[in-house]
């Protein structure tokens, strides 16, 4: 715990902390950790699939939520996004295509993109160039790209 306390002591107001690298919601202490960072004035962001109740994420400054059409319930996902947004969390969303796509998943993706637009949720998934063969979809993004939306 000594090392963790030293790290927390180094946090200054407006420090940006982004939790990435796997699904953060599997670590049950995340809300406590985020609350501690926020008490030091840090802005805390994360990438998540929103698998927990929305209150798990309420102390984040910003959330980029990944919607998996073949694994998530769209209505529950939307409910969580709206609750977070109404509690002052900046929310963005993207769709993660399953390895084997289907017409139903593609329709869910289009429906979700429209819902995001209607509800003023930043949506990062429409302008992808998607490469398809009969079994897989591949999505290519560019890091630090200066093109609009950073996509091919």
Backbone as a printed PyTorch tensor [residue, N CA C, xyz], in Angstrom:
tensor([[[  0.8220,  -1.1950,   0.0000],
         [  0.0000,   0.0000,   0.0000],
         [  0.8670,   1.2600,   0.0000]],

        [[  2.1100,   1.1520,   0.4470],
         [  2.9960,   2.3050,   0.4940],
         [  3.2380,   2.9020,  -0.8740]],

        [[  3.4640,   2.0620,  -1.8880],
         [  3.6810,   2.5420,  -3.2550],
         [  2.4320,   3.2270,  -3.7800]],

        [[  1.2700,   2.6350,  -3.5180],
         [  0.0130,   3.2390,  -3.9740],
         [ -0.1870,   4.6090,  -3.3510]],

        [[  0.1350,   4.7440,  -2.0710],
         [ -0.0060,   6.0460,  -1.4100],
         [  0.9340,   7.0760,  -2.0210]],

        [[  2.1490,   6.6680,  -2.3960],
         [  3.0930,   7.5960,  -3.0230],
         [  2.5530,   8.0740,  -4.3670]],

        [[  1.9500,   7.1540,  -5.1190],
         [  1.3650,   7.5230,  -6.4170],
         [  0.2250,   8.5080,  -6.2070]],

        [[ -0.6590,   8.2180,  -5.2750],
         [ -1.7930,   9.1030,  -4.9970],
         [ -1.2930,  10.4780,  -4.5560]],

        [[ -0.2310,  10.5120,  -3.7490],
         [  0.3130,  11.7920,  -3.2830],
         [  0.8600,  12.6390,  -4.4240]],

        [[  1.2560,  12.0140,  -5.5340],
         [  1.8040,  12.7440,  -6.6830],
         [  0.7100,  13.3630,  -7.5520]],

        [[ -0.5280,  12.9610,  -7.3850],
         [ -1.6220,  13.4590,  -8.2270],
         [ -1.9190,  14.9110,  -7.8710]],

        [[ -1.9780,  15.7150,  -8.9000],
         [ -2.2980,  17.1360,  -8.7610],
         [ -3.6410,  17.4190,  -9.4300]],

        [[ -4.2800,  18.5260,  -9.0680],
         [ -5.5520,  18.8640,  -9.7380],
         [ -5.3890,  18.8850, -11.2580]],

        [[ -6.4010,  18.4150, -11.9420],
         [ -6.4790,  18.3500, -13.4060],
         [ -5.5360,  17.3160, -14.0220]],

        [[ -4.9580,  16.4500, -13.2110],
         [ -4.1860,  15.3290, -13.7530],
         [ -5.1650,  14.4200, -14.4830]],

        [[ -4.8100,  14.0130, -15.6950],
         [ -5.6650,  13.0970, -16.4520],
         [ -5.1990,  11.6700, -16.2170]],

        [[ -6.1090,  10.8380, -15.7510],
         [ -5.8270,   9.4210, -15.5310],
         [ -6.8170,   8.6330, -16.3690]],

        [[ -6.3040,   7.7500, -17.2230],
         [ -7.1800,   6.9330, -18.0530],
         [ -6.9360,   5.4650, -17.7330]],

        [[ -8.0030,   4.7700, -17.3600],
         [ -7.9280,   3.3530, -17.0320],
         [ -8.3030,   2.5480, -18.2660]],

        [[ -7.3290,   1.8410, -18.8150],
         [ -7.5200,   1.0360, -20.0240],
         [ -6.7770,  -0.2840, -19.8470]],

        [[ -6.8250,  -1.1150, -20.8650],
         [ -6.0310,  -2.3320, -20.8440],
         [ -6.7890,  -3.5390, -20.3650]],

        [[ -8.0380,  -3.6250, -20.7090],
         [ -8.8720,  -4.7310, -20.2570],
         [-10.1130,  -4.1750, -19.5920]],

        [[-11.0320,  -5.0070, -19.2970],
         [-12.2920,  -4.5390, -18.6960],
         [-12.0660,  -4.1690, -17.2310]],

        [[-12.1740,  -2.8910, -16.9350],
         [-11.8990,  -2.3960, -15.5840],
         [-12.9340,  -2.8490, -14.5680]],

        [[-14.1230,  -3.1840, -15.0180],
         [-15.1880,  -3.5060, -14.0700],
         [-14.9760,  -4.8370, -13.3590]],

        [[-13.9840,  -5.6200, -13.7630],
         [-13.7320,  -6.8740, -13.0460],
         [-12.9690,  -6.6260, -11.7440]],

        [[-12.4580,  -5.4210, -11.5700],
         [-11.7710,  -5.0520, -10.3270],
         [-12.7670,  -4.3110,  -9.4500]],

        [[-13.2320,  -4.9820,  -8.4050],
         [-14.3190,  -4.4220,  -7.6020],
         [-13.9320,  -3.1420,  -6.8630]],

        [[-12.6340,  -2.8930,  -6.6840],
         [-12.1870,  -1.6920,  -5.9700],
         [-12.1260,  -0.4480,  -6.8480]],

        [[-12.4280,  -0.5700,  -8.1230],
         [-12.3190,   0.5710,  -9.0370],
         [-13.0900,   1.7990,  -8.5530]],

        [[-14.3560,   1.6890,  -8.1220],
         [-15.0450,   2.9100,  -7.6660],
         [-14.3180,   3.6110,  -6.5160]],

        [[-13.7650,   2.8400,  -5.5980],
         [-13.0170,   3.4220,  -4.4800],
         [-11.7560,   4.1220,  -4.9740]],

        [[-11.0590,   3.4990,  -5.9080],
         [ -9.8360,   4.0780,  -6.4700],
         [-10.1570,   5.3700,  -7.2240]],

        [[-11.2130,   5.3370,  -8.0440],
         [-11.6110,   6.5230,  -8.8110],
         [-12.0040,   7.6530,  -7.8680]],

        [[-12.7530,   7.3250,  -6.8280],
         [-13.1540,   8.3380,  -5.8500],
         [-11.9310,   8.9810,  -5.1990]],

        [[-10.9270,   8.1840,  -4.8950],
         [ -9.6900,   8.7030,  -4.3170],
         [ -8.9860,   9.6350,  -5.2980]],

        [[ -8.8680,   9.2210,  -6.5570],
         [ -8.2520,  10.0810,  -7.5780],
         [ -9.0240,  11.3950,  -7.7240]],

        [[-10.3490,  11.2960,  -7.7480],
         [-11.1820,  12.5030,  -7.9010],
         [-11.0220,  13.4380,  -6.6960]],

        [[-10.8400,  12.8630,  -5.4940],
         [-10.6660,  13.7000,  -4.3040],
         [ -9.3820,  14.5230,  -4.3860]],

        [[ -8.4370,  14.0870,  -5.2200],
         [ -7.1920,  14.8220,  -5.4420],
         [ -7.3160,  15.8040,  -6.6130]],

        [[ -8.5010,  15.8530,  -7.2370],
         [ -8.7350,  16.7830,  -8.3400],
         [ -8.4140,  16.2240,  -9.7130]],

        [[ -8.1930,  14.9200,  -9.8100],
         [ -7.8620,  14.3070, -11.1030],
         [ -9.1100,  14.1120, -11.9550]],

        [[ -8.9270,  14.1450, -13.2590],
         [ -9.9630,  13.7630, -14.2140],
         [ -9.7040,  12.3090, -14.5720]],

        [[-10.6970,  11.4500, -14.3790],
         [-10.4980,  10.0200, -14.5820],
         [-11.3980,   9.5320, -15.7110]],

        [[-10.7540,   8.9200, -16.7180],
         [-11.4590,   8.3980, -17.8890],
         [-11.2770,   6.8850, -17.9380]],

        [[-12.1660,   6.2290, -18.6930],
         [-11.9840,   4.7850, -18.8730],
         [-12.6630,   4.2990, -20.1460]],

        [[-12.2340,   3.1270, -20.5540],
         [-12.8710,   2.3650, -21.6250],
         [-13.5150,   1.1750, -20.9460]],

        [[-14.8050,   0.9300, -21.2000],
         [-15.5160,  -0.1510, -20.5290],
         [-16.6630,  -0.6520, -21.3870]],

        [[-17.1220,  -1.8570, -21.1000],
         [-18.3170,  -2.3670, -21.7680],
         [-19.5650,  -2.1670, -20.9150]],

        [[-19.4340,  -1.4240, -19.8130],
         [-20.5490,  -1.1260, -18.9020],
         [-21.2310,  -2.3850, -18.3730]],

        [[-20.4520,  -3.3870, -18.0360],
         [-21.0390,  -4.6470, -17.5830],
         [-21.6240,  -4.5700, -16.1750]],

        [[-21.2180,  -3.5750, -15.3800],
         [-21.7860,  -3.4010, -14.0420],
         [-22.9350,  -2.4020, -14.0730]],

        [[-23.6130,  -2.2720, -12.9370],
         [-24.6410,  -1.2520, -12.7770],
         [-24.0160,   0.1200, -13.0460]],

        [[-24.8070,   1.0440, -13.5870],
         [-24.2580,   2.3490, -13.9750],
         [-23.6150,   3.0880, -12.8120]],

        [[-24.0710,   2.8290, -11.5690],
         [-23.5130,   3.5400, -10.4180],
         [-22.0410,   3.1860, -10.1810]],

        [[-21.5950,   2.0360, -10.6840],
         [-20.1880,   1.6400, -10.5860],
         [-19.2960,   2.6840, -11.2680]],

        [[-19.8060,   3.3430, -12.2950],
         [-19.0140,   4.2470, -13.1440],
         [-19.2800,   5.7260, -12.8790]],

        [[-20.1350,   6.0560, -11.9200],
         [-20.6340,   7.4240, -11.7620],
         [-19.5680,   8.4620, -11.4050]],

        [[-18.4400,   8.0620, -10.8400],
         [-17.4110,   9.0270, -10.4570],
         [-16.3820,   9.3030, -11.5460]],

        [[-16.4840,   8.6080, -12.6630],
         [-15.5730,   8.8950, -13.7640],
         [-15.9150,  10.2410, -14.3780]],

        [[-14.9040,  10.9300, -14.8880],
         [-15.1110,  12.1860, -15.5990],
         [-15.6370,  11.9070, -16.9990]],

        [[-15.0830,  10.8690, -17.6200],
         [-15.4420,  10.5450, -19.0010],
         [-15.3590,   9.0290, -19.1990]],

        [[-16.3060,   8.5160, -19.9670],
         [-16.3510,   7.0840, -20.2640],
         [-16.5110,   6.8860, -21.7570]],

        [[-15.7040,   5.9970, -22.3050],
         [-15.9070,   5.5270, -23.6680],
         [-16.4190,   4.0980, -23.5290]],

        [[-17.6600,   3.9160, -23.8880],
         [-18.3190,   2.6250, -23.6960],
         [-18.3150,   1.8340, -24.9970]],

        [[-17.9780,   0.5660, -24.8940],
         [-17.9570,  -0.2870, -26.0840],
         [-19.1800,  -1.1990, -26.0790]],

        [[-19.9600,  -1.0840, -27.1280],
         [-21.1680,  -1.8870, -27.2810],
         [-20.8550,  -3.0880, -28.1640]],

        [[-21.1040,  -4.2740, -27.6580],
         [-20.8610,  -5.5270, -28.3770],
         [-22.2220,  -6.0880, -28.7780]],

        [[-22.6470,  -5.8990, -30.0340],
         [-24.0110,  -6.2770, -30.4380],
         [-24.3830,  -7.7230, -30.1290]],

        [[-23.4220,  -8.6260, -30.2190],
         [-23.7690, -10.0250, -29.9970],
         [-23.7270, -10.4160, -28.5190]],

        [[-23.2540,  -9.5140, -27.6480],
         [-23.1030,  -9.8530, -26.2380],
         [-23.8860,  -8.9570, -25.2950]],

        [[-24.2780,  -7.7760, -25.7230],
         [-24.9180,  -6.8030, -24.8330],
         [-26.3960,  -6.6440, -25.1500]],

        [[-27.1470,  -6.3360, -24.1230],
         [-28.5340,  -5.9480, -24.3160],
         [-28.5550,  -4.4530, -24.6240]],

        [[-29.0230,  -4.0890, -25.8020],
         [-28.9580,  -2.6970, -26.2440],
         [-29.7380,  -1.7580, -25.3250]],

        [[-30.9250,  -2.1600, -24.8820],
         [-31.7420,  -1.2760, -24.0450],
         [-31.0720,  -1.0250, -22.6920]],

        [[-30.4780,  -2.0440, -22.1080],
         [-29.7770,  -1.8810, -20.8340],
         [-28.5540,  -0.9850, -21.0180]],

        [[-27.8460,  -1.1710, -22.1070],
         [-26.6600,  -0.3620, -22.4120],
         [-27.0460,   1.1080, -22.5570]],

        [[-28.1190,   1.3780, -23.2860],
         [-28.5910,   2.7610, -23.4750],
         [-29.0150,   3.3820, -22.1450]],

        [[-29.7060,   2.5920, -21.3120],
         [-30.1440,   3.0640, -20.0000],
         [-28.9360,   3.5230, -19.1810]],

        [[-27.8700,   2.7220, -19.1840],
         [-26.6680,   3.0680, -18.4300],
         [-26.0160,   4.3320, -18.9800]],

        [[-25.9290,   4.4480, -20.2980],
         [-25.3370,   5.6480, -20.9030],
         [-26.1080,   6.9100, -20.5110]],

        [[-27.4320,   6.8410, -20.5800],
         [-28.2470,   8.0160, -20.2460],
         [-28.1370,   8.3850, -18.7700]],

        [[-28.0920,   7.3890, -17.8900],
         [-27.9330,   7.6820, -16.4650],
         [-26.5980,   8.3350, -16.1880]],

        [[-25.5420,   7.8330, -16.8030],
         [-24.2310,   8.4390, -16.6110],
         [-24.2060,   9.8620, -17.1510]],

        [[-24.7700,  10.0450, -18.3260],
         [-24.8050,  11.3750, -18.9420],
         [-25.5940,  12.3540, -18.0690]],

        [[-26.7250,  11.9190, -17.5430],
         [-27.5450,  12.8110, -16.7220],
         [-26.8800,  13.1270, -15.3820]],

        [[-25.8710,  12.3530, -14.9930],
         [-25.1250,  12.6080, -13.7650],
         [-23.8010,  13.3150, -14.0300]],

        [[-23.6530,  13.8870, -15.2200],
         [-22.5070,  14.7310, -15.5230],
         [-21.2880,  14.0290, -16.0770]],

        [[-21.3840,  12.7380, -16.3350],
         [-20.2520,  12.0160, -16.9170],
         [-20.2890,  12.2270, -18.4290]],

        [[-19.1570,  12.5530, -19.0310],
         [-19.0760,  12.6730, -20.4870],
         [-19.0340,  11.2560, -21.0430]],

        [[-19.9800,  10.9380, -21.9040],
         [-20.0360,   9.5740, -22.4320],
         [-19.8690,   9.5710, -23.9430]],

        [[-19.1430,   8.5790, -24.3940],
         [-18.9970,   8.3000, -25.8080],
         [-19.1900,   6.8100, -25.9810]],

        [[-19.5180,   6.3930, -27.1690],
         [-19.7680,   4.9720, -27.3850],
         [-19.2000,   4.5420, -28.7240]],

        [[-18.9010,   3.2790, -28.7960],
         [-18.4650,   2.6920, -30.0570],
         [-19.0020,   1.2760, -30.1270]],

        [[-19.0850,   0.7480, -31.3190],
         [-19.5590,  -0.6120, -31.5250],
         [-18.3630,  -1.4970, -31.8160]],

        [[-18.3210,  -2.6410, -31.1730],
         [-17.2890,  -3.6300, -31.4330],
         [-17.9480,  -4.7530, -32.2200]],

        [[-17.4820,  -4.9300, -33.4550],
         [-18.0720,  -5.9640, -34.2940],
         [-17.6220,  -7.3300, -33.8210]],

        [[-18.5580,  -8.2420, -33.7950],
         [-18.1950,  -9.6050, -33.4220],
         [-17.4280, -10.2400, -34.5810]],

        [[-16.6840, -11.2890, -34.2880],
         [-15.9060, -11.9570, -35.3240],
         [-16.7840, -12.4610, -36.4610]],

        [[-17.9060, -13.0180, -36.1240],
         [-18.8220, -13.5000, -37.1460],
         [-20.0530, -12.6120, -37.0720]],

        [[-20.1720, -11.7010, -38.0300],
         [-21.2690, -10.7450, -38.0160],
         [-22.5100, -11.3560, -38.6420]],

        [[-23.6270, -10.7570, -38.3480],
         [-24.8890, -11.2140, -38.9010],
         [-25.7310, -10.0020, -39.2550]],

        [[-26.7740, -10.2240, -40.0330],
         [-27.6960,  -9.1260, -40.3730],
         [-28.2570,  -8.5010, -39.1060]],

        [[-28.5920,  -9.3390, -38.1250],
         [-29.1600,  -8.8280, -36.8780],
         [-28.1610,  -7.9170, -36.1520]],

        [[-26.8910,  -8.3390, -36.0760],
         [-25.8770,  -7.5000, -35.4390],
         [-25.6610,  -6.2040, -36.2020]],

        [[-25.6560,  -6.2700, -37.5230],
         [-25.4960,  -5.0560, -38.3290],
         [-26.6640,  -4.1060, -38.1100]],

        [[-27.8710,  -4.6400, -37.9900],
         [-29.0440,  -3.7990, -37.7360],
         [-28.9410,  -3.1690, -36.3470]],

        [[-28.4870,  -3.9360, -35.3610],
         [-28.2890,  -3.3880, -34.0140],
         [-27.2890,  -2.2360, -34.0560]],

        [[-26.2190,  -2.4060, -34.8300],
         [-25.2020,  -1.3640, -34.9410],
         [-25.8080,  -0.0860, -35.5260]],

        [[-26.5750,  -0.2250, -36.5860],
         [-27.1930,   0.9550, -37.2170],
         [-28.2050,   1.6040, -36.2790]],

        [[-29.0080,   0.7870, -35.5990],
         [-29.9960,   1.3180, -34.6500],
         [-29.3110,   2.0690, -33.5150]],

        [[-28.2040,   1.5080, -33.0360],
         [-27.4880,   2.1260, -31.9310],
         [-26.8550,   3.4510, -32.3580]],

        [[-26.2840,   3.4970, -33.5510],
         [-25.6930,   4.7410, -34.0660],
         [-26.7520,   5.8350, -34.1520]],

        [[-27.9330,   5.4910, -34.6210],
         [-29.0260,   6.4620, -34.7230],
         [-29.4550,   6.9210, -33.3290]],

        [[-29.5610,   5.9860, -32.4030],
         [-29.9450,   6.3340, -31.0320],
         [-28.9270,   7.2980, -30.4250]],

        [[-27.6330,   7.0340, -30.6160],
         [-26.5900,   7.9230, -30.0930],
         [-26.7510,   9.3300, -30.6490]],

        [[-26.9900,   9.4110, -31.9420],
         [-27.1930,  10.7290, -32.5670],
         [-28.3920,  11.4400, -31.9520]],

        [[-29.5030,  10.7330, -31.8130],
         [-30.7290,  11.3180, -31.2590],
         [-30.5720,  11.7600, -29.8130]],

        [[-29.6820,  11.0970, -29.0620],
         [-29.5160,  11.3770, -27.6380],
         [-28.2300,  12.1160, -27.3070]],

        [[-27.5710,  12.6480, -28.3300],
         [-26.3630,  13.4670, -28.1560],
         [-25.2620,  12.7210, -27.4050]],

        [[-25.0980,  11.4620, -27.7420],
         [-23.9880,  10.6610, -27.2270],
         [-22.9800,  10.5500, -28.3650]],

        [[-21.7290,  10.9140, -28.1020],
         [-20.6960,  10.8380, -29.1260],
         [-20.5680,   9.3880, -29.5570]],

        [[-20.6760,   9.1510, -30.8500],
         [-20.5930,   7.7860, -31.3710],
         [-19.3790,   7.6510, -32.2640]],

        [[-18.5030,   6.7310, -31.9380],
         [-17.2750,   6.5110, -32.7000],
         [-17.3230,   5.1450, -33.3590]],

        [[-18.1010,   4.9930, -34.3840],
         [-18.1660,   3.6940, -35.0120],
         [-18.7760,   3.6970, -36.3950]],

        [[-19.3020,   4.8220, -36.8210],
         [-20.0080,   4.8600, -38.0940],
         [-19.0580,   4.9060, -39.2790]],

        [[-17.9780,   5.6660, -39.1660],
         [-17.1380,   5.9290, -40.3180],
         [-15.9900,   4.9350, -40.4920]],

        [[-16.0720,   3.8170, -39.8510],
         [-15.0190,   2.8260, -40.0220],
         [-15.0200,   2.3430, -41.4750]],

        [[-13.8690,   1.9180, -41.9430],
         [-13.8310,   1.1340, -43.1730],
         [-13.7380,  -0.3020, -42.6800]],

        [[-14.7210,  -1.0880, -42.9720],
         [-14.7890,  -2.4540, -42.4680],
         [-14.4980,  -3.4050, -43.6170]],

        [[-13.5540,  -4.2820, -43.3880],
         [-13.1890,  -5.2770, -44.3750],
         [-13.8520,  -6.5870, -43.9790]],

        [[-14.4520,  -7.2600, -44.9390],
         [-15.2330,  -8.4460, -44.6390],
         [-14.8550,  -9.5840, -45.5690]],

        [[-14.7900, -10.7680, -45.0010],
         [-14.8650, -11.9630, -45.8060],
         [-16.0560, -12.7410, -45.2530]],

        [[-16.2570, -13.9380, -45.6470],
         [-17.4570, -14.6440, -45.2110],
         [-17.4730, -14.9770, -43.7230]],

        [[-16.3200, -14.9200, -43.0610],
         [-16.2700, -15.2920, -41.6590],
         [-15.9400, -14.1540, -40.7010]],

        [[-15.1930, -13.1550, -41.1420],
         [-14.7190, -12.1470, -40.2210],
         [-14.8990, -10.7310, -40.7600]],

        [[-15.0110,  -9.8050, -39.8210],
         [-14.9670,  -8.3800, -40.1310],
         [-13.7050,  -7.8310, -39.4710]],

        [[-13.0040,  -6.9710, -40.1700],
         [-11.8180,  -6.3510, -39.6080],
         [-12.0070,  -4.8430, -39.6280]],

        [[-11.6150,  -4.2030, -38.5670],
         [-11.8120,  -2.7750, -38.4060],
         [-10.4320,  -2.1620, -38.1920]],

        [[-10.0420,  -1.2280, -39.0560],
         [ -8.7220,  -0.6200, -38.9470],
         [ -8.8610,   0.8250, -38.4830]],

        [[ -8.1640,   1.1720, -37.4250],
         [ -8.1240,   2.5500, -36.9510],
         [ -6.6920,   3.0430, -37.0270]],

        [[ -6.5540,   4.3320, -37.1100],
         [ -5.2310,   4.9450, -37.1330],
         [ -4.9890,   5.6570, -35.8120]],

        [[ -3.8330,   5.4320, -35.2100],
         [ -3.4770,   6.1170, -33.9780],
         [ -2.8390,   7.4570, -34.3060]],

        [[ -3.2090,   8.4730, -33.5540],
         [ -2.6690,   9.8210, -33.7360],
         [ -2.8060,  10.3310, -35.1650]],

        [[ -3.8750,   9.9310, -35.8150],
         [ -4.1140,  10.3370, -37.1920],
         [ -4.7100,  11.7320, -37.2360]],

        [[ -4.3180,  12.5350, -38.2000],
         [ -4.8380,  13.8940, -38.3440],
         [ -6.0390,  13.9520, -39.2820]],

        [[ -6.4160,  12.8160, -39.8580],
         [ -7.5950,  12.7810, -40.7150],
         [ -8.8480,  12.8940, -39.8760]],

        [[ -9.9640,  13.3940, -40.4310],
         [-11.2000,  13.4600, -39.6450],
         [-11.5550,  12.0750, -39.1060]],

        [[-11.8700,  12.0030, -37.8300],
         [-12.2610,  10.7890, -37.1260],
         [-11.1330,   9.7680, -36.9950]],

        [[ -9.9280,  10.0370, -37.5000],
         [ -8.7890,   9.1530, -37.3230],
         [ -8.9700,   7.7600, -37.8770]],

        [[ -9.6840,   7.6610, -38.9900],
         [ -9.9650,   6.3470, -39.5420],
         [ -9.5650,   6.2930, -41.0100]],

        [[ -9.3040,   5.1150, -41.4940],
         [ -8.9830,   4.9270, -42.9140],
         [-10.2100,   5.1530, -43.7670]]])
